Amino acid sequence: MTLNILFAAGPDRWEDYARPLHKALTDAGLDYHLATELPPEEVDYMVYAPNSTVQDFTPYTRLKAVLNLWAGVEAVTGNPTLTVPLTRMVDAEGLTQGMVEWVTGHVLRHHLGMDAHIVNPEHRWAPEVPPLATDRKVTILGLGALGTACAEMLSALKFDLAGWARSPKEIPGMTCHSGPEGLAAALEGAEILVLLLPDTPETRDILDAQALARLAPGAAVINPGRGPLIEDAALLAALDTGQVGHATLDVFREEPLPRDDPYWAHPKVTVTPHIASETRPPSAARVVAENIRRHQSGAPLLHQVDRSAGY
Ligand code: NAP
């Protein structure tokens, strides 16, 4: 039977995704009809993004699964009309690779103190040699698909690594902490902190004044996770006292970041416009097709969201 697949991830993405999805669905050996408009009661699978116009899933009575193109699912997990399985995007070749590159670049910027030489209007000759990575404490909060991949790269560079997740982990070259009781130890003395947690009720405002006080004085905070992980007033206060030396922020409570937000003008803040990593159509299409193939053959879906945990 032909599967009806609705592309509901937004008309602006259709042009980029149409060809890769057709290729991946064909390569997966599926008999399918892919379209941006279908009668709701005839849709079998939905390729989705949380900013889709589809917010009420009730009319989709035949729907088997919703395949989200984004890694972050906080805007859809609480939707009470969604009762079928929801998957999130985990894509080693695209999204993950992009995040590893972005995080590694920004960690190295702070580790090597690159700014002092890139912007040096007084032509100051100050030969302060940075320590080796082995002597630089880096902590990653969130050791999922993205945090683990970043940890592996930073471990290869020999950083003194600590990490934190909900459940216990073993990652070579990293001291892993877990559970609410493990957070303080993960943060203690970190000189560079990377946030790769999802936005859930448990993680919101996790980087508050108390958490920031545990970092090494002058630490760098790098947030490619989600804006609500940080209590903004606490971060701004820590930047002003020097407890935090610099914050590189890719995500914000409100996006686009309002033009009058204090982060824009703060001399110790780098704002990047939610570009740390993006879903790449060719590899993401293969992930979507593989999941539909699996579900059709009775195999468990990959990357299914635990909606009670919120990620
Ligand atoms: P993931 O695989 O679901 O990993 C999430 C990690 O956070 C897991 O290690 C999880 O612990 C941990 N975690 C969740 N709740 C926790 C809690 N209450 N206490 C401690 N640890 C907790 O997600 P991912 O694919 O790595 O993505 C992480 C986030 O990155 C996404 O949710 C998204 O918000 C963000 N993101 C941003 C961009 C960007 O361009 N800026 C791009 C993609 C993704 P367990 O391992 O124990 O479950």
Short mmCIF file of C-alpha atoms and ligand atoms in Angstrom, two decimals:
data_model
loop_
_atom_site.label_atom_id
_atom_site.label_comp_id
_atom_site.label_asym_id
_atom_site.label_seq_id
_atom_site.Cartn_x
_atom_site.Cartn_y
_atom_site.Cartn_z
CA MET A 1 0.00 0.00 0.00
CA THR A 2 1.30 3.46 -0.89
CA LEU A 3 2.29 5.50 2.17
CA ASN A 4 1.11 9.09 2.28
CA ILE A 5 3.83 11.31 3.70
CA LEU A 6 2.99 14.93 4.50
CA PHE A 7 5.81 17.45 4.50
CA ALA A 8 4.57 19.81 7.22
CA ALA A 9 7.91 21.40 8.15
CA GLY A 10 7.10 24.68 6.42
CA PRO A 11 6.79 25.75 2.77
CA ASP A 12 10.13 27.61 2.98
CA ARG A 13 11.95 24.31 3.62
CA TRP A 14 10.19 22.30 0.92
CA GLU A 15 12.51 23.35 -1.89
CA ASP A 16 15.56 22.16 0.07
CA TYR A 17 13.98 18.92 1.23
CA ALA A 18 11.88 17.71 -1.73
CA ARG A 19 14.70 16.19 -3.76
CA PRO A 20 16.68 14.67 -0.82
CA LEU A 21 13.48 13.17 0.63
CA HIS A 22 12.45 11.64 -2.70
CA LYS A 23 15.91 10.15 -3.08
CA ALA A 24 16.10 8.80 0.48
CA LEU A 25 12.54 7.35 0.42
CA THR A 26 13.22 5.69 -2.94
CA ASP A 27 16.58 4.34 -1.76
CA ALA A 28 14.82 2.93 1.32
CA GLY A 29 12.59 0.92 -1.03
CA LEU A 30 9.37 2.59 0.13
CA ASP A 31 6.19 2.88 -1.94
CA TYR A 32 5.17 6.43 -1.06
CA HIS A 33 3.41 9.63 -2.04
CA LEU A 34 5.13 12.75 -0.65
CA ALA A 35 3.31 16.10 -0.69
CA THR A 36 2.94 19.40 1.14
CA GLU A 37 -0.85 19.06 1.14
CA LEU A 38 -2.89 15.93 1.78
CA PRO A 39 -6.32 15.25 3.30
CA PRO A 40 -5.48 14.89 7.03
CA GLU A 41 -7.30 11.57 7.41
CA GLU A 42 -5.09 10.04 4.67
CA VAL A 43 -1.69 10.96 6.14
CA ASP A 44 0.48 8.04 7.35
CA TYR A 45 3.66 9.91 8.36
CA MET A 46 4.38 13.58 8.92
CA VAL A 47 7.75 15.26 8.38
CA TYR A 48 7.54 18.07 10.89
CA ALA A 49 9.09 21.16 12.47
CA PRO A 50 7.70 22.68 15.67
CA ASN A 51 6.96 26.00 13.93
CA SER A 52 4.71 24.18 11.43
CA THR A 53 1.21 25.44 10.72
CA VAL A 54 0.04 22.00 11.92
CA GLN A 55 -0.51 22.39 15.65
CA ASP A 56 -3.70 20.35 15.98
CA PHE A 57 -3.04 16.69 15.16
CA THR A 58 -6.63 15.59 15.88
CA PRO A 59 -7.74 15.40 12.20
CA TYR A 60 -4.77 13.13 11.34
CA THR A 61 -6.61 9.96 12.31
CA ARG A 62 -4.36 7.54 10.36
CA LEU A 63 -1.04 9.07 11.46
CA LYS A 64 1.60 6.52 12.55
CA ALA A 65 4.47 8.84 13.58
CA VAL A 66 5.68 12.43 13.46
CA LEU A 67 9.29 12.83 12.31
CA ASN A 68 10.71 16.09 13.57
CA LEU A 69 13.49 17.76 11.59
CA TRP A 70 14.83 19.59 14.64
CA ALA A 71 16.80 18.19 17.60
CA GLY A 72 14.94 20.43 20.05
CA VAL A 73 11.34 19.40 20.67
CA GLU A 74 10.26 21.58 23.61
CA ALA A 75 7.65 23.36 21.47
CA VAL A 76 5.84 20.12 20.58
CA THR A 77 6.32 17.67 23.46
CA GLY A 78 3.48 19.22 25.45
CA ASN A 79 0.96 19.22 22.58
CA PRO A 80 -1.99 17.19 23.93
CA THR A 81 -3.37 16.49 20.44
CA LEU A 82 -0.22 14.56 19.49
CA THR A 83 -0.75 10.98 20.59
CA VAL A 84 1.43 9.04 18.11
CA PRO A 85 5.22 8.56 18.46
CA LEU A 86 7.39 11.64 17.89
CA THR A 87 11.02 11.37 16.80
CA ARG A 88 13.64 14.12 16.97
CA MET A 89 16.53 14.70 14.63
CA VAL A 90 19.77 12.91 15.41
CA ASP A 91 22.01 13.00 12.38
CA ALA A 92 25.68 12.23 12.83
CA GLU A 93 26.67 13.34 9.32
CA GLY A 94 24.93 16.72 9.43
CA LEU A 95 23.54 18.23 12.63
CA THR A 96 26.01 16.54 14.97
CA GLN A 97 29.05 17.26 12.81
CA GLY A 98 28.06 20.94 12.61
CA MET A 99 27.70 21.19 16.38
CA VAL A 100 31.07 19.52 16.99
CA GLU A 101 32.72 22.05 14.68
CA TRP A 102 30.97 25.05 16.28
CA VAL A 103 31.63 23.97 19.87
CA THR A 104 35.24 23.03 19.20
CA GLY A 105 35.86 26.36 17.48
CA HIS A 106 34.40 28.40 20.32
CA VAL A 107 36.12 26.34 23.02
CA LEU A 108 39.46 26.85 21.25
CA ARG A 109 38.79 30.59 20.90
CA HIS A 110 38.51 30.92 24.67
CA HIS A 111 41.19 28.36 25.49
CA LEU A 112 43.77 30.05 23.26
CA GLY A 113 42.70 33.60 24.15
CA MET A 114 42.43 34.42 20.45
CA ASP A 115 40.52 37.67 20.99
CA ALA A 116 43.54 39.40 22.52
CA HIS A 117 45.37 39.12 19.21
CA ILE A 118 42.48 39.54 16.80
CA VAL A 119 41.38 42.84 18.35
CA ASN A 120 44.52 44.66 19.60
CA PRO A 121 44.08 48.36 18.85
CA GLU A 122 46.93 49.39 21.19
CA HIS A 123 49.35 47.01 19.46
CA ARG A 124 50.19 45.49 22.83
CA TRP A 125 53.05 42.96 22.70
CA ALA A 126 52.03 40.56 25.48
CA PRO A 127 53.48 37.11 24.95
CA GLU A 128 51.18 35.24 27.35
CA VAL A 129 51.29 31.62 26.23
CA PRO A 130 48.05 29.74 26.89
CA PRO A 131 48.19 26.48 28.83
CA LEU A 132 47.91 23.19 27.00
CA ALA A 133 44.46 21.66 26.76
CA THR A 134 45.45 19.09 29.41
CA ASP A 135 45.51 21.99 31.89
CA ARG A 136 42.18 23.51 30.83
CA LYS A 137 39.03 22.39 32.61
CA VAL A 138 36.07 22.12 30.25
CA THR A 139 32.62 20.98 31.36
CA ILE A 140 29.73 19.93 29.12
CA LEU A 141 26.21 19.86 30.55
CA GLY A 142 24.17 17.40 28.49
CA LEU A 143 25.76 14.24 27.16
CA GLY A 144 23.26 13.21 24.51
CA ALA A 145 23.86 12.91 20.79
CA LEU A 146 25.47 16.36 20.57
CA GLY A 147 27.20 16.60 23.96
CA THR A 148 28.81 13.18 23.56
CA ALA A 149 30.10 13.94 20.07
CA CYS A 150 31.57 17.25 21.30
CA ALA A 151 33.09 15.44 24.29
CA GLU A 152 34.79 12.95 21.97
CA MET A 153 36.36 15.74 19.93
CA LEU A 154 37.47 17.74 22.99
CA SER A 155 38.80 14.53 24.54
CA ALA A 156 40.86 13.90 21.40
CA LEU A 157 42.35 17.37 21.97
CA LYS A 158 43.13 16.23 25.55
CA PHE A 159 41.09 18.84 27.47
CA ASP A 160 40.53 18.15 31.17
CA LEU A 161 36.89 17.18 30.67
CA ALA A 162 33.88 16.81 32.93
CA GLY A 163 30.29 16.19 31.90
CA TRP A 164 26.81 15.88 33.32
CA ALA A 165 23.63 14.10 32.24
CA ARG A 166 20.49 12.69 33.82
CA SER A 167 21.71 9.09 33.67
CA PRO A 168 25.24 7.78 34.38
CA LYS A 169 27.60 7.76 31.38
CA GLU A 170 31.03 6.44 30.53
CA ILE A 171 32.90 8.54 27.99
CA PRO A 172 36.64 7.93 27.56
CA GLY A 173 38.70 10.92 28.71
CA MET A 174 35.80 12.52 30.60
CA THR A 175 34.75 12.48 34.25
CA CYS A 176 31.01 11.96 34.02
CA HIS A 177 28.54 13.10 36.67
CA SER A 178 24.82 12.46 36.74
CA GLY A 179 21.58 13.37 38.45
CA PRO A 180 20.75 16.52 40.40
CA GLU A 181 23.40 15.62 43.00
CA GLY A 182 26.13 15.49 40.33
CA LEU A 183 25.68 19.01 38.96
CA ALA A 184 27.80 20.86 41.52
CA ALA A 185 30.79 18.56 40.97
CA ALA A 186 30.50 18.94 37.19
CA LEU A 187 30.53 22.74 37.45
CA GLU A 188 33.22 23.06 40.13
CA GLY A 189 36.22 24.98 38.80
CA ALA A 190 35.20 24.72 35.12
CA GLU A 191 37.06 27.29 33.02
CA ILE A 192 34.94 26.72 29.93
CA LEU A 193 31.32 25.58 30.22
CA VAL A 194 29.31 24.26 27.28
CA LEU A 195 25.52 23.88 27.57
CA LEU A 196 24.00 21.12 25.44
CA LEU A 197 20.91 20.33 27.47
CA PRO A 198 17.38 20.33 26.11
CA ASP A 199 14.83 22.87 27.35
CA THR A 200 12.65 21.03 29.88
CA PRO A 201 11.03 22.06 33.18
CA GLU A 202 14.01 20.45 34.97
CA THR A 203 16.74 22.21 32.99
CA ARG A 204 15.19 25.68 32.78
CA ASP A 205 17.31 28.33 34.58
CA ILE A 206 19.83 25.64 35.52
CA LEU A 207 22.64 28.15 35.08
CA ASP A 208 21.62 30.45 37.93
CA ALA A 209 23.76 32.55 40.27
CA GLN A 210 24.57 29.53 42.45
CA ALA A 211 25.73 27.46 39.49
CA LEU A 212 27.75 30.34 38.01
CA ALA A 213 29.52 30.82 41.36
CA ARG A 214 30.91 27.27 41.10
CA LEU A 215 32.82 28.02 37.89
CA ALA A 216 36.44 29.16 37.93
CA PRO A 217 36.67 32.96 38.17
CA GLY A 218 36.66 34.44 34.66
CA ALA A 219 35.18 31.29 33.09
CA ALA A 220 33.73 31.28 29.58
CA VAL A 221 30.13 30.17 29.12
CA ILE A 222 29.16 28.77 25.72
CA ASN A 223 25.46 28.12 25.11
CA PRO A 224 24.41 26.35 21.91
CA GLY A 225 21.67 24.46 23.83
CA ARG A 226 18.60 26.58 24.53
CA GLY A 227 18.11 30.12 25.87
CA PRO A 228 16.00 29.23 28.93
CA LEU A 229 18.86 27.14 30.37
CA ILE A 230 20.41 30.42 31.54
CA GLU A 231 19.00 32.82 34.10
CA ASP A 232 19.89 35.92 32.10
CA ALA A 233 20.00 38.38 35.00
CA ALA A 234 22.41 36.08 36.87
CA LEU A 235 24.68 35.76 33.85
CA LEU A 236 24.75 39.52 33.26
CA ALA A 237 25.59 40.06 36.93
CA ALA A 238 28.37 37.44 36.78
CA LEU A 239 29.80 39.09 33.65
CA ASP A 240 29.83 42.44 35.43
CA THR A 241 31.66 41.09 38.50
CA GLY A 242 34.14 39.15 36.32
CA GLN A 243 33.05 35.75 37.69
CA VAL A 244 32.25 35.01 34.05
CA GLY A 245 34.85 36.37 31.65
CA HIS A 246 32.90 35.87 28.44
CA ALA A 247 29.64 34.36 27.23
CA THR A 248 29.15 33.05 23.72
CA LEU A 249 25.42 32.68 23.21
CA ASP A 250 23.74 31.10 20.20
CA VAL A 251 20.25 30.66 21.64
CA PHE A 252 17.93 32.96 23.57
CA ARG A 253 14.58 33.04 25.33
CA GLU A 254 13.28 35.25 22.56
CA GLU A 255 14.53 34.76 19.00
CA PRO A 256 15.46 36.77 17.05
CA LEU A 257 17.15 38.43 20.03
CA PRO A 258 15.38 41.83 20.43
CA ARG A 259 17.51 44.72 19.18
CA ASP A 260 17.54 46.38 22.62
CA ASP A 261 18.59 43.22 24.51
CA PRO A 262 21.57 43.94 26.79
CA TYR A 263 23.44 40.95 25.36
CA TRP A 264 23.93 42.72 22.01
CA ALA A 265 25.95 45.59 23.43
CA HIS A 266 27.72 43.79 26.26
CA PRO A 267 31.49 43.86 25.66
CA LYS A 268 31.92 40.39 27.15
CA VAL A 269 29.17 38.69 25.15
CA THR A 270 29.32 37.18 21.68
CA VAL A 271 25.91 36.71 20.10
CA THR A 272 25.51 34.23 17.27
CA PRO A 273 22.05 33.98 15.64
CA HIS A 274 21.08 30.34 16.38
CA ILE A 275 23.51 28.99 13.82
CA ALA A 276 25.55 26.58 15.97
CA SER A 277 24.21 23.73 13.92
CA GLU A 278 21.44 23.10 11.47
CA THR A 279 19.67 20.07 10.10
CA ARG A 280 21.17 19.31 6.69
CA PRO A 281 18.60 18.09 4.15
CA PRO A 282 20.51 15.21 2.46
CA SER A 283 21.55 13.41 5.65
CA ALA A 284 18.38 14.34 7.56
CA ALA A 285 16.25 12.93 4.73
CA ARG A 286 18.09 9.60 5.09
CA VAL A 287 17.31 9.58 8.85
CA VAL A 288 13.61 10.25 8.13
CA ALA A 289 13.40 7.55 5.45
CA GLU A 290 15.19 5.01 7.62
CA ASN A 291 12.76 5.65 10.46
CA ILE A 292 9.72 5.21 8.20
CA ARG A 293 11.24 2.00 6.84
CA ARG A 294 11.86 0.75 10.38
CA HIS A 295 8.36 1.58 11.57
CA GLN A 296 6.82 -0.11 8.55
CA SER A 297 8.82 -3.26 9.22
CA GLY A 298 7.86 -3.33 12.90
CA ALA A 299 11.29 -2.24 14.20
CA PRO A 300 11.47 0.38 16.97
CA LEU A 301 11.78 3.98 15.82
CA LEU A 302 15.17 5.62 16.27
CA HIS A 303 15.43 8.77 18.42
CA GLN A 304 11.90 8.59 19.78
CA VAL A 305 11.11 11.39 22.19
CA ASP A 306 10.23 10.45 25.76
CA ARG A 307 7.41 12.92 26.10
CA SER A 308 7.13 12.49 29.86
CA ALA A 309 10.80 13.57 30.20
CA GLY A 310 10.29 16.34 27.64
CA TYR A 311 13.16 15.39 25.26
P1 NAP B 1 19.75 14.57 23.56
O1 NAP B 1 20.45 13.51 22.78
O2 NAP B 1 18.32 14.38 23.93
O3 NAP B 1 20.62 14.83 24.86
C1 NAP B 1 20.16 15.60 25.93
C2 NAP B 1 21.13 15.41 27.09
O4 NAP B 1 20.68 16.22 28.18
C3 NAP B 1 21.17 13.97 27.59
O5 NAP B 1 22.47 13.62 27.96
C4 NAP B 1 20.26 14.03 28.83
O6 NAP B 1 20.59 13.06 29.81
C5 NAP B 1 20.58 15.41 29.34
N1 NAP B 1 19.51 15.88 30.21
C6 NAP B 1 18.21 16.09 29.92
N2 NAP B 1 17.52 16.49 31.01
C7 NAP B 1 18.42 16.51 32.01
C8 NAP B 1 18.33 16.82 33.37
N3 NAP B 1 17.15 17.18 33.94
N4 NAP B 1 19.43 16.72 34.14
C9 NAP B 1 20.60 16.34 33.58
N5 NAP B 1 20.78 16.03 32.27
C10 NAP B 1 19.68 16.11 31.51
O7 NAP B 1 19.82 15.96 22.79
P2 NAP B 1 20.91 16.44 21.71
O8 NAP B 1 20.58 15.92 20.38
O9 NAP B 1 22.27 16.20 22.27
O10 NAP B 1 20.58 18.02 21.69
C11 NAP B 1 20.70 18.81 22.86
C12 NAP B 1 20.03 20.15 22.63
O11 NAP B 1 20.81 20.93 21.75
C13 NAP B 1 18.67 20.07 21.94
O12 NAP B 1 17.64 19.77 22.85
C14 NAP B 1 18.53 21.45 21.36
O13 NAP B 1 17.85 22.25 22.31
C15 NAP B 1 19.96 21.95 21.21
N6 NAP B 1 20.33 22.18 19.81
C16 NAP B 1 20.74 23.42 19.43
C17 NAP B 1 21.13 23.67 18.13
C18 NAP B 1 21.64 25.02 17.72
O14 NAP B 1 21.83 25.27 16.54
N7 NAP B 1 21.90 25.90 18.64
C19 NAP B 1 21.10 22.64 17.18
C20 NAP B 1 20.66 21.39 17.59
C21 NAP B 1 20.29 21.16 18.91
P3 NAP B 1 20.45 11.48 29.50
O15 NAP B 1 21.55 11.17 28.53
O16 NAP B 1 20.67 10.85 30.81
O17 NAP B 1 19.07 11.30 28.92
#
